CSV table of C-alpha atoms in Angstrom, one decimal:
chain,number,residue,atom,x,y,z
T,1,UNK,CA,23.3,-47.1,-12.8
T,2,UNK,CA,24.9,-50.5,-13.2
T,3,UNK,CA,26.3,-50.7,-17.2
T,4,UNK,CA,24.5,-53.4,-19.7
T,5,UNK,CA,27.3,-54.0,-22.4
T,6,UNK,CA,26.2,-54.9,-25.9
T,7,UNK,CA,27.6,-55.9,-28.8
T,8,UNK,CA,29.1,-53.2,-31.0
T,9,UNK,CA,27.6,-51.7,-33.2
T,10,UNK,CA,24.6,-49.8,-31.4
T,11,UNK,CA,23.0,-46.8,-31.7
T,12,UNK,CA,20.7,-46.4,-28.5
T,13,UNK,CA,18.6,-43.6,-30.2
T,14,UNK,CA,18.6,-45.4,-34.1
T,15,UNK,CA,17.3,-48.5,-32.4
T,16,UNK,CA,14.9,-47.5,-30.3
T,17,UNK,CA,13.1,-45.0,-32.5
T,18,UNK,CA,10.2,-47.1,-33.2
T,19,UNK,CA,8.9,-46.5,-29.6
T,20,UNK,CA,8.5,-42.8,-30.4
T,21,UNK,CA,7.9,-42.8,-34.1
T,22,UNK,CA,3.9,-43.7,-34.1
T,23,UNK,CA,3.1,-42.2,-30.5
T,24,UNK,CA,3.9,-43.7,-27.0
T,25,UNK,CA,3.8,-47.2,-26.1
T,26,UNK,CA,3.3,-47.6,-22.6
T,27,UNK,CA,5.0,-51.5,-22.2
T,28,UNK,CA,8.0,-50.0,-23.5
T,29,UNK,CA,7.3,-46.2,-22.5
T,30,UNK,CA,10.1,-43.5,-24.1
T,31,UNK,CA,10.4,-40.9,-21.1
T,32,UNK,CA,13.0,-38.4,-20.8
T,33,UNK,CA,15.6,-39.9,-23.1
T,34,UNK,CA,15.3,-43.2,-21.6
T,35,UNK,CA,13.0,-46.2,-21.8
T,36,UNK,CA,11.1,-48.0,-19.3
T,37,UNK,CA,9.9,-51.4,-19.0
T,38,UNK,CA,8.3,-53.3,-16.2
T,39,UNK,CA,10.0,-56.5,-15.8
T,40,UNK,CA,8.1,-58.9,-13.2
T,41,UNK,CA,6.9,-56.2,-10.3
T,42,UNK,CA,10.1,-53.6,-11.1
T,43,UNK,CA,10.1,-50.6,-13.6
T,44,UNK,CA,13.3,-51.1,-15.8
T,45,UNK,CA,14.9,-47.7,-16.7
T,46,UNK,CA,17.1,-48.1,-19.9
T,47,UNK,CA,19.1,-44.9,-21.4
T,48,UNK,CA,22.3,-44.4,-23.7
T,49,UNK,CA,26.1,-45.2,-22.5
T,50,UNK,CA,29.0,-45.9,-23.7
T,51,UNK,CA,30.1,-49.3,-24.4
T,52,UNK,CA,26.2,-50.3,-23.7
T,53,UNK,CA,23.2,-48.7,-22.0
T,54,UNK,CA,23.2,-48.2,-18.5
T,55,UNK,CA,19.6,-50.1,-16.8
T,56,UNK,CA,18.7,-49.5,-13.9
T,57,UNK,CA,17.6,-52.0,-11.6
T,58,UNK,CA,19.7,-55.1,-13.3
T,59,UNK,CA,19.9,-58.4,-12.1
T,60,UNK,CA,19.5,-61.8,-13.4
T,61,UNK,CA,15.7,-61.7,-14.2
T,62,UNK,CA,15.9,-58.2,-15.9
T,63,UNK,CA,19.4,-58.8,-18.1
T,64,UNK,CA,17.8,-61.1,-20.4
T,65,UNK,CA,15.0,-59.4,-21.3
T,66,UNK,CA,16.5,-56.4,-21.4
T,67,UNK,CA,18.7,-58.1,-24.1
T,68,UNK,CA,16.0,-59.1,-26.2
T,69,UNK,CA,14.3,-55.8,-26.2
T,70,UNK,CA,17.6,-54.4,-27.8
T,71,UNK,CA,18.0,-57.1,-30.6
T,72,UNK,CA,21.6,-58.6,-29.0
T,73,UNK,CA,20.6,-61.8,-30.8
T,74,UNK,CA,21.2,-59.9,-34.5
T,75,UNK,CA,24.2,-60.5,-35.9
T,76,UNK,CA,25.2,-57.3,-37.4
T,77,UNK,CA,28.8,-57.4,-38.2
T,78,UNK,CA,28.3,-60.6,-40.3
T,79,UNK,CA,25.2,-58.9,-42.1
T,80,UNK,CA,27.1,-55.6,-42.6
T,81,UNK,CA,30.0,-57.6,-44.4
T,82,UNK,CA,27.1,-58.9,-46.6
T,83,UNK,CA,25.4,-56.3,-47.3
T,84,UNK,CA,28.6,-54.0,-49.1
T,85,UNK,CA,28.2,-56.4,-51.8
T,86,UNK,CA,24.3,-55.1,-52.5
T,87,UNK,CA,24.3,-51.5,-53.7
T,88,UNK,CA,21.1,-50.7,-51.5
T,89,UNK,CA,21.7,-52.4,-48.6
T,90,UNK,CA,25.2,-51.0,-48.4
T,91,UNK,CA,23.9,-47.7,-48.4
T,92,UNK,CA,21.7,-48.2,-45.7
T,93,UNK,CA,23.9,-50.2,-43.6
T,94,UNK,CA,26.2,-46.8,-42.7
T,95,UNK,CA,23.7,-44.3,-43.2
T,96,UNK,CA,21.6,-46.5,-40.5
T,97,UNK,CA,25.3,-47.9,-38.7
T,98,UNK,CA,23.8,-49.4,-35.2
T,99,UNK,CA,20.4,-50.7,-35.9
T,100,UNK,CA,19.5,-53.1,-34.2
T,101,UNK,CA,15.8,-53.9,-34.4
T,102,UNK,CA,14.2,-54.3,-31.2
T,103,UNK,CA,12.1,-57.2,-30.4
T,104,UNK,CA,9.4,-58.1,-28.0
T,105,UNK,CA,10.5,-60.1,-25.1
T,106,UNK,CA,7.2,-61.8,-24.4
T,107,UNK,CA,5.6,-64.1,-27.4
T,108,UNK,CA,1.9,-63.2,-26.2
T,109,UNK,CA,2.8,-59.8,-26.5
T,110,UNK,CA,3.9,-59.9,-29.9
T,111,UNK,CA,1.5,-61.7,-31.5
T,112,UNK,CA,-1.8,-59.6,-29.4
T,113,UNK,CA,0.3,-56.8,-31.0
T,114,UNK,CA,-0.5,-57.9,-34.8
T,115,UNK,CA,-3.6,-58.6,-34.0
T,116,UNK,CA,-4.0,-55.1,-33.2
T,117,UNK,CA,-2.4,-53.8,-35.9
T,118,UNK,CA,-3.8,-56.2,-38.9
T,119,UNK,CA,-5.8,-53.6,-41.7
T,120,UNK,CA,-5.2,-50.7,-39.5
T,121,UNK,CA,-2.4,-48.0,-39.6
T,122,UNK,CA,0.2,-48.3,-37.0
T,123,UNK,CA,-0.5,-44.8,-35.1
T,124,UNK,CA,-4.2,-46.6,-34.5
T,125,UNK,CA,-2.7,-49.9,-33.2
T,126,UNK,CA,-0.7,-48.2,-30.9
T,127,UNK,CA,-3.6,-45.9,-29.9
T,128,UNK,CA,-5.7,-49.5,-29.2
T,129,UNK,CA,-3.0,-51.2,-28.1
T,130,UNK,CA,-2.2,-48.4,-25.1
T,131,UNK,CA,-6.2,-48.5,-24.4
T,132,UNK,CA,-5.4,-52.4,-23.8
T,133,UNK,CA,-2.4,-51.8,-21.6
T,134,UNK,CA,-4.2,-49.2,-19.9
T,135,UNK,CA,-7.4,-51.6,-19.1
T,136,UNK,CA,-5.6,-55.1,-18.6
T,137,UNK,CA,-2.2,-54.2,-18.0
T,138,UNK,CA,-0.8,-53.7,-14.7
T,139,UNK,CA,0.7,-49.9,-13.7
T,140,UNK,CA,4.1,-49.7,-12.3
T,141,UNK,CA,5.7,-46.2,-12.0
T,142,UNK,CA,4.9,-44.5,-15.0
T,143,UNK,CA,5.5,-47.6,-17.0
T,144,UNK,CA,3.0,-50.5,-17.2
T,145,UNK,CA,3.0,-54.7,-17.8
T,146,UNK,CA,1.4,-55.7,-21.2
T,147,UNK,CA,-1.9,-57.8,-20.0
T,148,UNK,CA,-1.0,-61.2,-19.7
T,149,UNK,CA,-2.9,-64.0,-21.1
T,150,UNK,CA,-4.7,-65.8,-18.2
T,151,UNK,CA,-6.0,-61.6,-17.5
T,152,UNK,CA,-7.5,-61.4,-21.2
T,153,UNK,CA,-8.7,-65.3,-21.3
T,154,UNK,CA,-11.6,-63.9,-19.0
T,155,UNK,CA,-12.2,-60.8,-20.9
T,156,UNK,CA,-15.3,-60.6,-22.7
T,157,UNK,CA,-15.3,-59.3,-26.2
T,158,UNK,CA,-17.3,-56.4,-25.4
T,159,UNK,CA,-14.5,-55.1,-23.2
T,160,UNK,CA,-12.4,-55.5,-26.3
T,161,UNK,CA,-14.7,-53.5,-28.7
T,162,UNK,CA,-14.6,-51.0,-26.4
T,163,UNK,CA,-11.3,-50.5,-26.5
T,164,UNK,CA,-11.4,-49.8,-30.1
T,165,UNK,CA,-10.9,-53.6,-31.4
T,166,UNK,CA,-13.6,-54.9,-34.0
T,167,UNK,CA,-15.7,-57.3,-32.9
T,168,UNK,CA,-13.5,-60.2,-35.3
T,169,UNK,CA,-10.0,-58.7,-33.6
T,170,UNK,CA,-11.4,-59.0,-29.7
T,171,UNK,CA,-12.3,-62.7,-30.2
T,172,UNK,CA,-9.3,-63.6,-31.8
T,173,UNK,CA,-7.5,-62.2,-28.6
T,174,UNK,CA,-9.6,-63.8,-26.5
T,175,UNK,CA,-9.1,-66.8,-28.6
T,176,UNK,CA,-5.5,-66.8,-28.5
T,177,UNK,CA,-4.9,-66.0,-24.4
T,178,UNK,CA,-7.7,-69.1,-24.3
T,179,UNK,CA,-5.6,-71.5,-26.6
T,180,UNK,CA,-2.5,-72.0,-24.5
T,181,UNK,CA,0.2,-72.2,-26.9
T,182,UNK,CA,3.4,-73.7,-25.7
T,183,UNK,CA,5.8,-71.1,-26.6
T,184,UNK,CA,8.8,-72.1,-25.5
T,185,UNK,CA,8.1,-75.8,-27.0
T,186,UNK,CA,7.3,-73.0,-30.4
T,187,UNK,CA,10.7,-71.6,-30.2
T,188,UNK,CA,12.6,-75.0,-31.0
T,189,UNK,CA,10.9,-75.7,-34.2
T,190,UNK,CA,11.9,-74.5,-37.6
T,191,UNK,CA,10.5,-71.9,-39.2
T,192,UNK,CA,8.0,-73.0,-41.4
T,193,UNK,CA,6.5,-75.7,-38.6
T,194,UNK,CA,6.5,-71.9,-36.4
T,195,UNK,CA,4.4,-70.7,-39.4
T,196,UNK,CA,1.9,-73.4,-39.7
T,197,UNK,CA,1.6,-74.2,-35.7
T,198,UNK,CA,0.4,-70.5,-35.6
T,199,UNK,CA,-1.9,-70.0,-38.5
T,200,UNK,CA,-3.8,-73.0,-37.6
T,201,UNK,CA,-5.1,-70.5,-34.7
T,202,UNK,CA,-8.0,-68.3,-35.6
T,203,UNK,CA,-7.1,-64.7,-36.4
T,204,UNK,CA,-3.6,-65.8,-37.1
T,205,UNK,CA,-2.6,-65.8,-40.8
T,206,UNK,CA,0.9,-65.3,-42.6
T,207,UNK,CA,1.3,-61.8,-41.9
T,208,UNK,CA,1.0,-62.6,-38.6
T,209,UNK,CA,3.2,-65.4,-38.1
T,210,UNK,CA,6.3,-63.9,-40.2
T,211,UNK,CA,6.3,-60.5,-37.8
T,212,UNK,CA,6.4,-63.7,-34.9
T,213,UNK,CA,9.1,-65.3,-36.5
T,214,UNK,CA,10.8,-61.6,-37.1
T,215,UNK,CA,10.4,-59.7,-34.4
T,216,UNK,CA,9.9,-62.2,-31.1
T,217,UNK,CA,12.5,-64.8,-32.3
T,218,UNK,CA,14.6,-62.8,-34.4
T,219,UNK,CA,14.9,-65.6,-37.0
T,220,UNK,CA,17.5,-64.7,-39.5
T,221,UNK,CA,15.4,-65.9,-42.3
T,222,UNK,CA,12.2,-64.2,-41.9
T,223,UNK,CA,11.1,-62.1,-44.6
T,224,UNK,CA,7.4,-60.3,-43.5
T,225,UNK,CA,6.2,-60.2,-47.5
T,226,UNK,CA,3.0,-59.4,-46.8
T,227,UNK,CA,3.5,-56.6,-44.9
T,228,UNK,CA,2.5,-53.2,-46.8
T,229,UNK,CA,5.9,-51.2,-45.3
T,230,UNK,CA,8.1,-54.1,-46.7
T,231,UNK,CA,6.5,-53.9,-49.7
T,232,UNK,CA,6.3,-50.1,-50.1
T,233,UNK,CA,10.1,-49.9,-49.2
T,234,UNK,CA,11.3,-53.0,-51.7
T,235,UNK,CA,9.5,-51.0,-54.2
T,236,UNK,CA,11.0,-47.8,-53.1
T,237,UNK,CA,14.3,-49.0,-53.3
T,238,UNK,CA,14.0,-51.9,-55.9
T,239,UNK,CA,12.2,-51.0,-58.7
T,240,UNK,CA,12.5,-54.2,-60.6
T,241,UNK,CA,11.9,-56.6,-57.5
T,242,UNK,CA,8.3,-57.8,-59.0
T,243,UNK,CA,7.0,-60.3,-56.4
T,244,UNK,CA,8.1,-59.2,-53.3
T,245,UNK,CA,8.1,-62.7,-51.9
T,246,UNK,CA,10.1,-64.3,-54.0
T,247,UNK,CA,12.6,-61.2,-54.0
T,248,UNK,CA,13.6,-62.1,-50.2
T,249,UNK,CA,15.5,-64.9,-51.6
T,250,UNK,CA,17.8,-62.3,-53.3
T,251,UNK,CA,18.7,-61.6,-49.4
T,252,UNK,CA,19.3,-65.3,-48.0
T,253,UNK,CA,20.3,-65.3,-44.9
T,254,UNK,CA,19.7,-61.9,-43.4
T,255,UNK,CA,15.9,-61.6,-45.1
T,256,UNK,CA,15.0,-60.4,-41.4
T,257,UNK,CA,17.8,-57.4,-40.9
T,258,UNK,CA,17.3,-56.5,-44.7
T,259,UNK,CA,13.8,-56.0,-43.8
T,260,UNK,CA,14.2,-53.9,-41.2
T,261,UNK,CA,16.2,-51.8,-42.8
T,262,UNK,CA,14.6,-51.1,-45.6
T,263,UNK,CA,11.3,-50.2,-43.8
T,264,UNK,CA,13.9,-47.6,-41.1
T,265,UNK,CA,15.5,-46.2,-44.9
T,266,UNK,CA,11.8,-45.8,-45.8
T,267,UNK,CA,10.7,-44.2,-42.6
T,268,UNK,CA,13.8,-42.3,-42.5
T,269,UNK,CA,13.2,-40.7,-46.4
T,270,UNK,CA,17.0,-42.0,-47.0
T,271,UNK,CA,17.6,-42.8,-50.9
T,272,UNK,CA,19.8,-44.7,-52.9
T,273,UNK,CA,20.8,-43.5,-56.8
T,274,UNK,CA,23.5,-44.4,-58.4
């Protein structure tokens, strides 16, 4: 299979342990070591090698995306040199060496996927979220596409509910695939005109927006405060951080990378003393 090289470091299994960690996800399905992703009308197979990860078909449609999925756009040797000078994060920088985050390559996606997952645990949203796939999605192989939004724009919330959404979370999908956001227009703006572009859609708050900003765009800057995992791991590992919000600036510039590291150390059981 033709070889993808990334930027060192990477850890193939580190990095894509959240596809396995609160049950399968079937737009980015974890099968026999590897992971598959339908790209257009292919089945993208991506597994470990060295140097990179070996994907199999690649071409100029798939290369990109594949890229995004593994969070190339992180910039991990300048946030490892950082992060030796915090006690914490140097810990968790080479017990977790090779991180990188993955993101979602499609901005519909993402945001759909916090819907699903706002005031629920993650092993639900996952559950719904499959149940969506599964419905509006489109098989390919084993894998299948996430629905896209001009499939769900005629969905009626009914369908939704069925799937396991409340009646609130169906319309706000529906509302959403309906709204037609520009989202490569989105993507040039600075963070806070991101933020307040996307909360003025229904069933789109904060939360929301900073997981958009962290885990579509891979802004640098984007620190998910309200999210109960960031805040259960700041106070796991900082016991004197107080307002969680106002403790990202203690991580300026890599509030995003801190993040996810501190949720993997959390997930992970590591702990810092000392």
């Amino acid at each position: 299979m033709p070889l993808l090289r990334l930027p060192e470091p990477y850890d193939f299994e580190l990095s894509t342990g959240r596809y396995r960690a609160f049950g399968p996800d079937l737009a980015n399905l974890w099968l026999d070591g590897s992971l598959h992703r339908v790209v257009g009308r292919r089945v993208v197979r991506i597994s470990a090698a060295s140097g990179g990860v070996r994907v199999e078909p690649l071409d100029a449609e798939i290369r990109p995306v594949v890229r995004k999925l593994l969070g190339t756009e992180f910039d991990l040797d300048a946030f490892y040199g950082w992060a030796r000078g915090d006690r914490v994060l140097a810990r968790l920088t080479r017990e977790l060496a090779g991180l990188r985050p993955p993101l979602a390559p499609d901005p519909f996606e993402s945001l759909v996927t916090s819907i699903t997952a706002q005031q629920v645990s993650l092993h639900a949203a996952f559950a719904i979220r499959n149940r969506l796939i599964e419905r509006f999605g489109r098989r390919v192989g084993q894998a299948h596409s996430f629905p896209t939004a001009r499939r769900l724009r005629a969905a009626e919330p009914d369908e939704l509910v069925a799937l396991g959404f409340s009646r609130r979370k169906a319309e706000y999908v529906i509302g959403l695939a309906a709204a037609g956001l520009d989202f490569e227009a989105l993507a040039q703006l600075p963070d806070d005109e991101i933020k307040a572009r996307l909360v003025a859609i229904r069933g789109l708050g904060e939360w929301t927006a900073d997981w958009f900003l962290a885990r579509h765009l891979a802004r640098p800057r984007a620190w998910p405060a309200g999210d109960l995992g960031v805040r259960k791991a700041v106070a796991a590992f900082y016991p004197e951080a107080g307002e969680v919000r106002a403790f990202g600036e203690r991580f300026e510039p890599f509030q995003n990378l801190t993040a996810h590291y501190l949720l993997a150390g959390l997930l992970t059981g590591l702990r810092v003393t000392g």
